[in-house]
């Protein structure tokens, strides 16, 4: 199966008058410390294959306005097992800023044991 999901993590642009001060890709230029912390926490969960934590905390993540309400990830996770999905993510780029938004490329290989933990199928 190949599922491609494309979208940002936190997704608030800097106001136009402040944009030039935050163009560098360094994560310190993410729109807010809360957005940066939320993105980094989710990246740790994704790297660990803890998709359940990402899904369980969507109400909190929505506070930092992920791109398109994070629908790109939600559709991918739904197609691959929802909260039972255990595939660890591999970062194919550094996490970086793009005028206030959190950007990264993450790949999920199918684990030898399958996409899911199998907890729901018992």
PDB file of C-alpha atoms in Angstrom:
ATOM      1  CA  UNK A   1       0.000   0.000   0.000  1.00  0.00           C
ATOM      2  CA  UNK A   2       1.233   3.493  -0.735  1.00  0.00           C
ATOM      3  CA  UNK A   3      -0.528   6.408   0.913  1.00  0.00           C
ATOM      4  CA  UNK A   4       0.787   9.911   0.380  1.00  0.00           C
ATOM      5  CA  UNK A   5      -0.279  12.543   2.883  1.00  0.00           C
ATOM      6  CA  UNK A   6       0.957  16.073   2.357  1.00  0.00           C
ATOM      7  CA  UNK A   7       0.496  18.938   4.779  1.00  0.00           C
ATOM      8  CA  UNK A   8       2.124  20.897   7.564  1.00  0.00           C
ATOM      9  CA  UNK A   9       2.073  20.457  11.304  1.00  0.00           C
ATOM     10  CA  UNK A  10       1.255  23.758  13.086  1.00  0.00           C
ATOM     11  CA  UNK A  11       0.190  26.216  10.429  1.00  0.00           C
ATOM     12  CA  UNK A  12      -0.027  29.882  11.372  1.00  0.00           C
ATOM     13  CA  UNK A  13       1.770  32.410   9.195  1.00  0.00           C
ATOM     14  CA  UNK A  14       3.516  35.418  10.631  1.00  0.00           C
ATOM     15  CA  UNK A  15       1.749  38.718   9.863  1.00  0.00           C
ATOM     16  CA  UNK A  16       3.023  40.287   6.652  1.00  0.00           C
ATOM     17  CA  UNK A  17       4.766  43.146   8.476  1.00  0.00           C
ATOM     18  CA  UNK A  18       6.722  40.621  10.600  1.00  0.00           C
ATOM     19  CA  UNK A  19       7.362  38.030   7.907  1.00  0.00           C
ATOM     20  CA  UNK A  20      10.878  39.128   6.950  1.00  0.00           C
ATOM     21  CA  UNK A  21      12.005  38.703  10.557  1.00  0.00           C
ATOM     22  CA  UNK A  22      10.983  35.026  10.510  1.00  0.00           C
ATOM     23  CA  UNK A  23      11.944  33.720   7.058  1.00  0.00           C
ATOM     24  CA  UNK A  24      14.879  31.563   8.192  1.00  0.00           C
ATOM     25  CA  UNK A  25      14.136  27.844   8.469  1.00  0.00           C
ATOM     26  CA  UNK A  26      15.272  27.608  12.095  1.00  0.00           C
ATOM     27  CA  UNK A  27      12.459  26.220  14.298  1.00  0.00           C
ATOM     28  CA  UNK A  28      12.815  29.250  16.571  1.00  0.00           C
ATOM     29  CA  UNK A  29      10.822  31.063  13.874  1.00  0.00           C
ATOM     30  CA  UNK A  30       7.743  28.849  14.300  1.00  0.00           C
ATOM     31  CA  UNK A  31       4.767  31.106  15.052  1.00  0.00           C
ATOM     32  CA  UNK A  32       4.584  30.406  18.802  1.00  0.00           C
ATOM     33  CA  UNK A  33       6.426  28.424  21.482  1.00  0.00           C
ATOM     34  CA  UNK A  34       3.221  26.417  21.982  1.00  0.00           C
ATOM     35  CA  UNK A  35       3.082  25.471  18.294  1.00  0.00           C
ATOM     36  CA  UNK A  36       6.754  24.469  18.318  1.00  0.00           C
ATOM     37  CA  UNK A  37       6.284  22.313  21.436  1.00  0.00           C
ATOM     38  CA  UNK A  38       3.140  20.675  20.018  1.00  0.00           C
ATOM     39  CA  UNK A  39       4.887  19.857  16.740  1.00  0.00           C
ATOM     40  CA  UNK A  40       7.973  18.413  18.429  1.00  0.00           C
ATOM     41  CA  UNK A  41       5.882  16.260  20.770  1.00  0.00           C
ATOM     42  CA  UNK A  42       3.937  14.804  17.853  1.00  0.00           C
ATOM     43  CA  UNK A  43       7.154  14.129  15.956  1.00  0.00           C
ATOM     44  CA  UNK A  44       8.471  12.136  18.921  1.00  0.00           C
ATOM     45  CA  UNK A  45       5.250  10.112  18.996  1.00  0.00           C
ATOM     46  CA  UNK A  46       5.389   9.544  15.231  1.00  0.00           C
ATOM     47  CA  UNK A  47       9.023   8.411  15.384  1.00  0.00           C
ATOM     48  CA  UNK A  48       8.068   5.955  18.153  1.00  0.00           C
ATOM     49  CA  UNK A  49       5.056   4.651  16.203  1.00  0.00           C
ATOM     50  CA  UNK A  50       2.712   6.005  18.887  1.00  0.00           C
ATOM     51  CA  UNK A  51      -0.085   7.079  16.570  1.00  0.00           C
ATOM     52  CA  UNK A  52      -2.649   6.553  19.341  1.00  0.00           C
ATOM     53  CA  UNK A  53      -1.192   9.503  21.279  1.00  0.00           C
ATOM     54  CA  UNK A  54      -1.312  11.706  18.175  1.00  0.00           C
ATOM     55  CA  UNK A  55      -4.947  10.795  17.594  1.00  0.00           C
ATOM     56  CA  UNK A  56      -5.985  10.975  21.258  1.00  0.00           C
ATOM     57  CA  UNK A  57      -4.628  14.520  21.603  1.00  0.00           C
ATOM     58  CA  UNK A  58      -6.126  16.013  18.455  1.00  0.00           C
ATOM     59  CA  UNK A  59      -8.321  18.465  20.429  1.00  0.00           C
ATOM     60  CA  UNK A  60      -5.192  19.941  22.035  1.00  0.00           C
ATOM     61  CA  UNK A  61      -3.285  19.975  18.730  1.00  0.00           C
ATOM     62  CA  UNK A  62      -6.105  21.862  17.032  1.00  0.00           C
ATOM     63  CA  UNK A  63      -5.310  24.787  19.344  1.00  0.00           C
ATOM     64  CA  UNK A  64      -2.108  25.433  17.332  1.00  0.00           C
ATOM     65  CA  UNK A  65      -4.013  25.226  14.044  1.00  0.00           C
ATOM     66  CA  UNK A  66      -2.430  22.331  12.142  1.00  0.00           C
ATOM     67  CA  UNK A  67      -2.799  22.664   8.388  1.00  0.00           C
ATOM     68  CA  UNK A  68      -6.290  21.630   7.231  1.00  0.00           C
ATOM     69  CA  UNK A  69      -7.034  20.441  10.787  1.00  0.00           C
ATOM     70  CA  UNK A  70      -4.342  17.759  10.187  1.00  0.00           C
ATOM     71  CA  UNK A  71      -6.710  15.945   7.806  1.00  0.00           C
ATOM     72  CA  UNK A  72      -3.820  14.705   5.651  1.00  0.00           C
ATOM     73  CA  UNK A  73      -2.422  12.734   8.599  1.00  0.00           C
ATOM     74  CA  UNK A  74      -5.867  11.698   9.880  1.00  0.00           C
ATOM     75  CA  UNK A  75      -6.771  10.172   6.497  1.00  0.00           C
ATOM     76  CA  UNK A  76      -3.435   8.354   6.316  1.00  0.00           C
ATOM     77  CA  UNK A  77      -3.756   7.004   9.863  1.00  0.00           C
ATOM     78  CA  UNK A  78      -7.351   5.988   9.180  1.00  0.00           C
ATOM     79  CA  UNK A  79      -6.323   4.029   6.090  1.00  0.00           C
ATOM     80  CA  UNK A  80      -3.535   2.286   7.981  1.00  0.00           C
ATOM     81  CA  UNK A  81      -5.248   1.274  11.228  1.00  0.00           C
ATOM     82  CA  UNK A  82      -6.165   4.408  13.201  1.00  0.00           C
ATOM     83  CA  UNK A  83      -5.046   4.245  16.835  1.00  0.00           C
ATOM     84  CA  UNK A  84      -3.762   0.680  16.348  1.00  0.00           C
ATOM     85  CA  UNK A  85      -1.209   1.910  13.783  1.00  0.00           C
ATOM     86  CA  UNK A  86       2.280   1.197  15.136  1.00  0.00           C
ATOM     87  CA  UNK A  87       4.558   2.008  12.183  1.00  0.00           C
ATOM     88  CA  UNK A  88       7.471   4.149  13.398  1.00  0.00           C
ATOM     89  CA  UNK A  89       8.194   7.278  11.400  1.00  0.00           C
ATOM     90  CA  UNK A  90      11.569   8.040   9.843  1.00  0.00           C
ATOM     91  CA  UNK A  91      12.369  11.701   9.302  1.00  0.00           C
ATOM     92  CA  UNK A  92      13.585  12.358   5.759  1.00  0.00           C
ATOM     93  CA  UNK A  93      14.197  16.020   6.471  1.00  0.00           C
ATOM     94  CA  UNK A  94      14.888  18.244   9.418  1.00  0.00           C
ATOM     95  CA  UNK A  95      11.901  19.811  11.159  1.00  0.00           C
ATOM     96  CA  UNK A  96      11.906  23.430  10.039  1.00  0.00           C
ATOM     97  CA  UNK A  97      10.041  26.689   9.867  1.00  0.00           C
ATOM     98  CA  UNK A  98       8.413  28.064   6.747  1.00  0.00           C
ATOM     99  CA  UNK A  99       7.200  31.586   7.577  1.00  0.00           C
ATOM    100  CA  UNK A 100       5.710  30.404  10.870  1.00  0.00           C
ATOM    101  CA  UNK A 101       4.570  26.890   9.964  1.00  0.00           C
ATOM    102  CA  UNK A 102       6.090  23.554  11.037  1.00  0.00           C
ATOM    103  CA  UNK A 103       7.416  21.471   8.126  1.00  0.00           C
ATOM    104  CA  UNK A 104       8.993  17.993   7.967  1.00  0.00           C
ATOM    105  CA  UNK A 105       8.998  14.860   5.788  1.00  0.00           C
ATOM    106  CA  UNK A 106       8.167  11.604   7.602  1.00  0.00           C
ATOM    107  CA  UNK A 107       8.125   8.110   6.044  1.00  0.00           C
ATOM    108  CA  UNK A 108       6.345   5.104   7.549  1.00  0.00           C
ATOM    109  CA  UNK A 109       7.554   1.639   6.509  1.00  0.00           C
ATOM    110  CA  UNK A 110       5.308  -1.331   7.149  1.00  0.00           C
ATOM    111  CA  UNK A 111       6.615  -3.172  10.223  1.00  0.00           C
ATOM    112  CA  UNK A 112       7.312  -6.898   9.775  1.00  0.00           C
ATOM    113  CA  UNK A 113       4.443  -7.605  12.190  1.00  0.00           C
ATOM    114  CA  UNK A 114       2.006  -5.506  10.140  1.00  0.00           C
ATOM    115  CA  UNK A 115       0.677  -1.968  10.274  1.00  0.00           C
ATOM    116  CA  UNK A 116      -1.266  -2.390  13.505  1.00  0.00           C
ATOM    117  CA  UNK A 117      -0.838  -3.724  16.998  1.00  0.00           C
ATOM    118  CA  UNK A 118      -3.752  -6.112  16.475  1.00  0.00           C
ATOM    119  CA  UNK A 119      -5.376  -5.056  19.757  1.00  0.00           C
ATOM    120  CA  UNK A 120      -8.734  -4.282  18.153  1.00  0.00           C
ATOM    121  CA  UNK A 121      -8.980  -7.567  16.254  1.00  0.00           C
ATOM    122  CA  UNK A 122      -9.154  -9.769  19.356  1.00  0.00           C
TER     123      UNK A 122
END
